[in-house]
CSV table of C-alpha atoms in Angstrom, one decimal:
chain,number,residue,atom,x,y,z
A,6,MET,CA,130.2,88.1,60.8
A,7,PRO,CA,130.1,86.4,57.3
A,8,ALA,CA,133.2,84.7,56.2
A,9,VAL,CA,134.2,84.3,52.6
A,10,ALA,CA,136.8,81.8,51.1
A,11,SER,CA,137.8,81.1,47.6
A,12,PHE,CA,139.1,77.7,46.5
A,13,ALA,CA,141.5,78.2,43.6
A,14,SER,CA,144.0,76.5,41.4
A,15,THR,CA,145.5,77.2,38.1
A,16,LYS,CA,145.2,73.4,37.4
A,17,GLY,CA,142.0,71.4,37.0
A,18,GLY,CA,141.2,68.2,38.7
A,19,VAL,CA,143.0,68.9,41.9
A,20,GLY,CA,140.1,68.3,44.2
A,21,LYS,CA,138.6,71.8,44.8
A,22,THR,CA,135.0,70.7,44.6
A,23,SER,CA,135.5,67.7,46.9
A,24,LEU,CA,137.2,69.9,49.5
A,25,VAL,CA,134.3,72.5,49.3
A,26,MET,CA,131.7,69.7,49.7
A,27,ALA,CA,133.5,68.2,52.7
A,28,LEU,CA,133.9,71.5,54.5
A,29,ALA,CA,130.3,72.6,53.7
A,30,THR,CA,128.8,69.4,55.2
A,31,ASP,CA,130.9,69.8,58.4
A,32,LEU,CA,130.0,73.5,58.7
A,33,ARG,CA,126.3,72.4,58.5
A,34,ARG,CA,126.7,69.9,61.3
A,35,ARG,CA,128.0,72.8,63.4
A,36,GLY,CA,124.7,74.6,62.7
A,37,HIS,CA,126.0,77.1,60.2
A,38,SER,CA,124.5,78.3,57.0
A,39,VAL,CA,126.6,78.0,53.8
A,40,LEU,CA,126.4,79.8,50.5
A,41,LEU,CA,128.3,78.1,47.6
A,42,LEU,CA,129.3,79.9,44.5
A,43,ASP,CA,129.9,77.5,41.5
A,44,CYS,CA,132.2,79.3,39.0
A,45,ASP,CA,132.8,76.1,37.1
A,46,PRO,CA,131.0,75.9,33.7
A,47,ASN,CA,130.3,72.2,34.5
A,48,ARG,CA,128.2,73.2,37.5
A,49,HIS,CA,129.0,70.0,39.5
A,50,LEU,CA,128.7,71.8,42.8
A,51,ALA,CA,125.3,73.3,42.1
A,52,GLU,CA,124.1,69.9,41.0
A,53,TRP,CA,125.4,68.3,44.2
A,54,VAL,CA,123.5,70.9,46.3
A,55,ARG,CA,120.3,70.0,44.5
A,56,ARG,CA,120.8,66.4,45.3
A,57,ARG,CA,121.5,67.2,48.9
A,58,ALA,CA,118.2,69.2,49.3
A,59,ASP,CA,119.3,71.0,52.4
A,60,THR,CA,117.9,74.5,53.1
A,61,GLY,CA,121.0,75.4,55.0
A,62,ILE,CA,123.2,75.1,52.0
A,63,THR,CA,122.5,77.3,48.9
A,64,ALA,CA,124.3,77.2,45.6
A,65,LEU,CA,124.4,79.9,43.0
A,66,ASP,CA,125.8,79.0,39.6
A,67,GLU,CA,126.5,81.0,36.4
A,68,ILE,CA,129.1,82.9,38.4
A,69,THR,CA,131.6,84.7,36.1
A,70,GLU,CA,134.0,87.7,36.1
A,71,ALA,CA,131.0,89.9,35.4
A,72,ASN,CA,129.0,89.1,38.6
A,73,VAL,CA,131.2,87.3,41.2
A,74,ARG,CA,132.0,90.4,43.3
A,75,GLN,CA,128.4,91.7,43.1
A,76,THR,CA,127.0,88.3,44.0
A,77,VAL,CA,129.2,88.0,47.1
A,78,GLN,CA,128.5,91.5,48.2
A,79,ALA,CA,124.7,91.0,47.7
A,80,HIS,CA,124.4,87.6,49.3
A,81,ALA,CA,127.2,86.7,51.7
A,82,GLY,CA,125.8,88.8,54.5
A,83,GLY,CA,122.9,86.3,54.8
A,84,TYR,CA,125.1,83.3,55.4
A,85,ASP,CA,127.8,82.4,58.1
A,86,TYR,CA,130.1,81.1,55.4
A,87,THR,CA,130.4,81.7,51.6
A,88,LEU,CA,132.6,79.2,49.7
A,89,ILE,CA,133.7,80.1,46.1
A,90,ASP,CA,134.6,77.1,44.0
A,91,LEU,CA,136.6,78.6,41.1
A,92,ALA,CA,137.3,77.0,37.8
A,93,GLY,CA,140.5,75.1,37.3
A,94,PHE,CA,142.3,77.8,35.2
A,95,GLY,CA,143.5,81.3,35.7
A,96,ASN,CA,141.1,84.0,34.6
A,97,LEU,CA,139.6,87.3,35.8
A,98,THR,CA,136.9,85.5,37.8
A,99,MET,CA,139.7,84.3,40.0
A,100,LEU,CA,141.1,87.7,40.6
A,101,TYR,CA,137.7,89.3,41.3
A,102,ALA,CA,136.8,86.5,43.7
A,103,PHE,CA,140.0,87.1,45.6
A,104,SER,CA,139.0,90.8,46.0
A,105,VAL,CA,135.9,89.8,48.0
A,106,SER,CA,137.5,86.9,50.0
A,107,ASP,CA,138.9,86.8,53.5
A,108,VAL,CA,141.0,83.8,52.6
A,109,VAL,CA,142.0,81.7,49.6
A,110,LEU,CA,142.6,77.9,49.9
A,111,ILE,CA,144.6,76.0,47.3
A,112,PRO,CA,144.0,72.3,47.3
A,113,THR,CA,147.0,70.3,45.9
A,114,GLN,CA,147.8,66.7,45.4
A,115,GLN,CA,151.3,65.5,46.1
A,116,SER,CA,152.9,65.2,42.6
A,117,TYR,CA,155.6,67.6,41.6
A,118,MET,CA,153.4,69.0,38.8
A,119,ASP,CA,150.5,69.6,41.2
A,120,VAL,CA,152.8,71.3,43.8
A,121,LYS,CA,154.4,73.5,41.1
A,122,GLU,CA,150.9,74.7,40.0
A,123,THR,CA,150.1,75.4,43.6
A,124,VAL,CA,153.1,77.6,43.9
A,125,ARG,CA,152.0,79.3,40.7
A,126,THR,CA,148.5,79.9,42.2
A,127,PHE,CA,150.0,81.2,45.5
A,128,LYS,CA,151.9,83.7,43.6
A,129,VAL,CA,148.8,84.9,41.7
A,130,VAL,CA,147.2,85.5,45.1
A,131,THR,CA,150.2,87.3,46.6
A,132,ASP,CA,150.8,89.3,43.5
A,133,SER,CA,147.2,90.5,43.6
A,134,VAL,CA,148.2,93.1,46.2
A,135,GLY,CA,149.1,95.4,43.5
A,136,VAL,CA,145.6,95.6,42.0
A,137,LEU,CA,143.3,94.8,44.9
A,138,ARG,CA,142.4,96.9,47.8
A,139,HIS,CA,142.5,93.8,50.0
A,140,THR,CA,144.6,90.7,49.6
A,141,PRO,CA,143.3,87.6,51.3
A,142,ALA,CA,145.2,85.3,53.5
A,143,CYS,CA,146.3,82.2,51.5
A,144,GLY,CA,146.9,78.6,52.5
A,145,THR,CA,147.3,75.2,50.9
A,146,VAL,CA,145.5,72.0,51.7
A,147,ILE,CA,147.0,68.7,50.6
A,148,VAL,CA,144.3,66.4,49.3
A,149,ARG,CA,143.7,62.8,48.2
A,150,THR,CA,146.4,61.4,50.4
A,151,GLN,CA,146.6,57.9,51.7
A,152,ALA,CA,145.6,56.8,55.3
A,153,ALA,CA,149.2,55.9,56.4
A,154,ILE,CA,152.3,57.3,58.0
A,155,GLN,CA,153.8,60.3,56.2
A,156,SER,CA,155.3,59.1,53.0
A,157,ARG,CA,158.4,60.4,51.2
A,158,VAL,CA,156.3,62.0,48.5
A,159,ASP,CA,154.4,63.9,51.2
A,160,ARG,CA,157.6,65.2,52.7
A,161,HIS,CA,158.8,66.2,49.2
A,162,ALA,CA,155.6,68.1,48.6
A,163,ARG,CA,155.7,69.9,51.9
A,164,ASP,CA,159.4,70.7,51.5
A,165,LEU,CA,158.8,72.2,48.1
A,166,LEU,CA,155.9,74.3,49.3
A,167,SER,CA,157.9,75.5,52.2
A,168,GLU,CA,160.8,76.4,50.0
A,169,HIS,CA,158.5,78.8,48.1
A,170,GLY,CA,157.0,80.2,51.3
A,171,VAL,CA,153.5,78.7,50.8
A,172,PRO,CA,151.7,78.0,54.1
A,173,VAL,CA,150.3,74.5,54.4
A,174,PHE,CA,147.5,73.2,56.6
A,175,ARG,CA,148.6,70.5,59.1
A,176,THR,CA,145.5,68.5,58.3
A,177,GLU,CA,145.4,66.7,54.9
A,178,LEU,CA,142.1,65.4,53.3
A,179,ILE,CA,142.6,61.7,53.2
A,180,GLU,CA,141.1,59.7,50.2
A,181,ARG,CA,138.3,57.5,51.7
A,182,SER,CA,135.3,55.8,50.2
A,183,LEU,CA,132.9,58.0,52.2
A,184,LEU,CA,134.3,61.1,50.5
A,185,LYS,CA,133.7,59.6,47.1
A,186,GLU,CA,130.3,58.5,48.2
A,187,MET,CA,129.5,62.1,49.2
A,188,SER,CA,129.5,63.2,45.5
A,189,TYR,CA,126.6,60.7,44.9
A,190,THR,CA,124.5,61.2,48.1
A,191,GLY,CA,125.1,64.8,48.9
A,192,HIS,CA,126.0,63.8,52.5
A,193,GLY,CA,129.4,64.1,54.2
A,194,PRO,CA,131.2,61.4,56.2
A,195,GLY,CA,129.9,62.7,59.5
A,196,GLU,CA,126.3,62.6,58.3
A,197,VAL,CA,126.6,59.1,57.1
A,198,ASP,CA,128.9,57.5,59.7
A,199,ALA,CA,129.6,59.8,62.6
A,200,GLY,CA,132.8,59.0,64.4
A,201,SER,CA,134.4,57.2,61.4
A,202,ASN,CA,138.0,57.9,60.4
A,203,ALA,CA,136.7,59.9,57.4
A,204,ASP,CA,134.4,62.0,59.8
A,205,ARG,CA,137.2,62.7,62.2
A,206,ASN,CA,139.5,63.7,59.3
A,207,VAL,CA,136.9,66.2,57.9
A,208,GLN,CA,136.2,67.6,61.4
A,209,ALA,CA,139.9,68.2,62.0
A,210,LEU,CA,140.2,69.9,58.6
A,211,ALA,CA,137.1,72.1,59.2
A,212,GLU,CA,138.4,73.1,62.6
A,213,GLU,CA,141.7,74.2,61.0
A,214,PHE,CA,139.8,76.0,58.3
A,215,VAL,CA,137.6,77.9,60.8
A,216,ALA,CA,140.7,78.9,62.8
A,217,PHE,CA,142.5,80.1,59.6
A,218,LEU,CA,139.5,82.2,58.7
A,219,ALA,CA,139.3,83.7,62.2
A,220,ASP,CA,142.9,84.7,62.1
A,221,ALA,CA,142.6,86.3,58.7
A,222,PRO,CA,142.0,90.1,58.3
A,223,ALA,CA,138.4,90.8,57.5
A,224,ASN,CA,137.7,92.0,54.1
A,225,PRO,CA,136.1,95.4,54.1
A,226,LEU,CA,134.5,94.9,50.7
A,227,VAL,CA,131.9,92.4,52.2
A,228,ARG,CA,131.4,94.0,55.5
């Protein structure tokens, strides 16, 4: 069955697009087809897909509040996974995307300001139960962390998210050169250097993502 995930934050520059790219490349390595919806006016994700030139990953841009639900309902059934990269601000597109998503992932960096915006976004998702026929499962992924033992700032971030009842993935997306290179080449760490630390990190995150989707209640609006 098709699975739909939105990637959201009320703050720009938190790493949504990089997270979507990393997961998409690993899902492709697993043999899955992936549809990406680029809701950002800058269209970086759609440009990245064109550079990648992979028939197994399709990107649609010019996605707005006027067409996001219809686009998902019309196209998601033809792919194993649909990933919606939302713009870095709150708007109606975000709410409409939630209505056709099985899950919402909120990427966050570790600063206090980023974590507070993550809590704000989480509340937007949970409050949507009042206006949507389906409320997606919601989780947070900490991104752009350092490859080291857990730091005090990491503990501060996780404690603050826990205090507000925000579920957090165990796996963090670690900042590595292969992830930065991915934005230029279109290829993920596992496609460039299989078995590398970056590859293992993305694989672990993708496994947790797939399990999170499997545990979420299916959205009847896209079935």
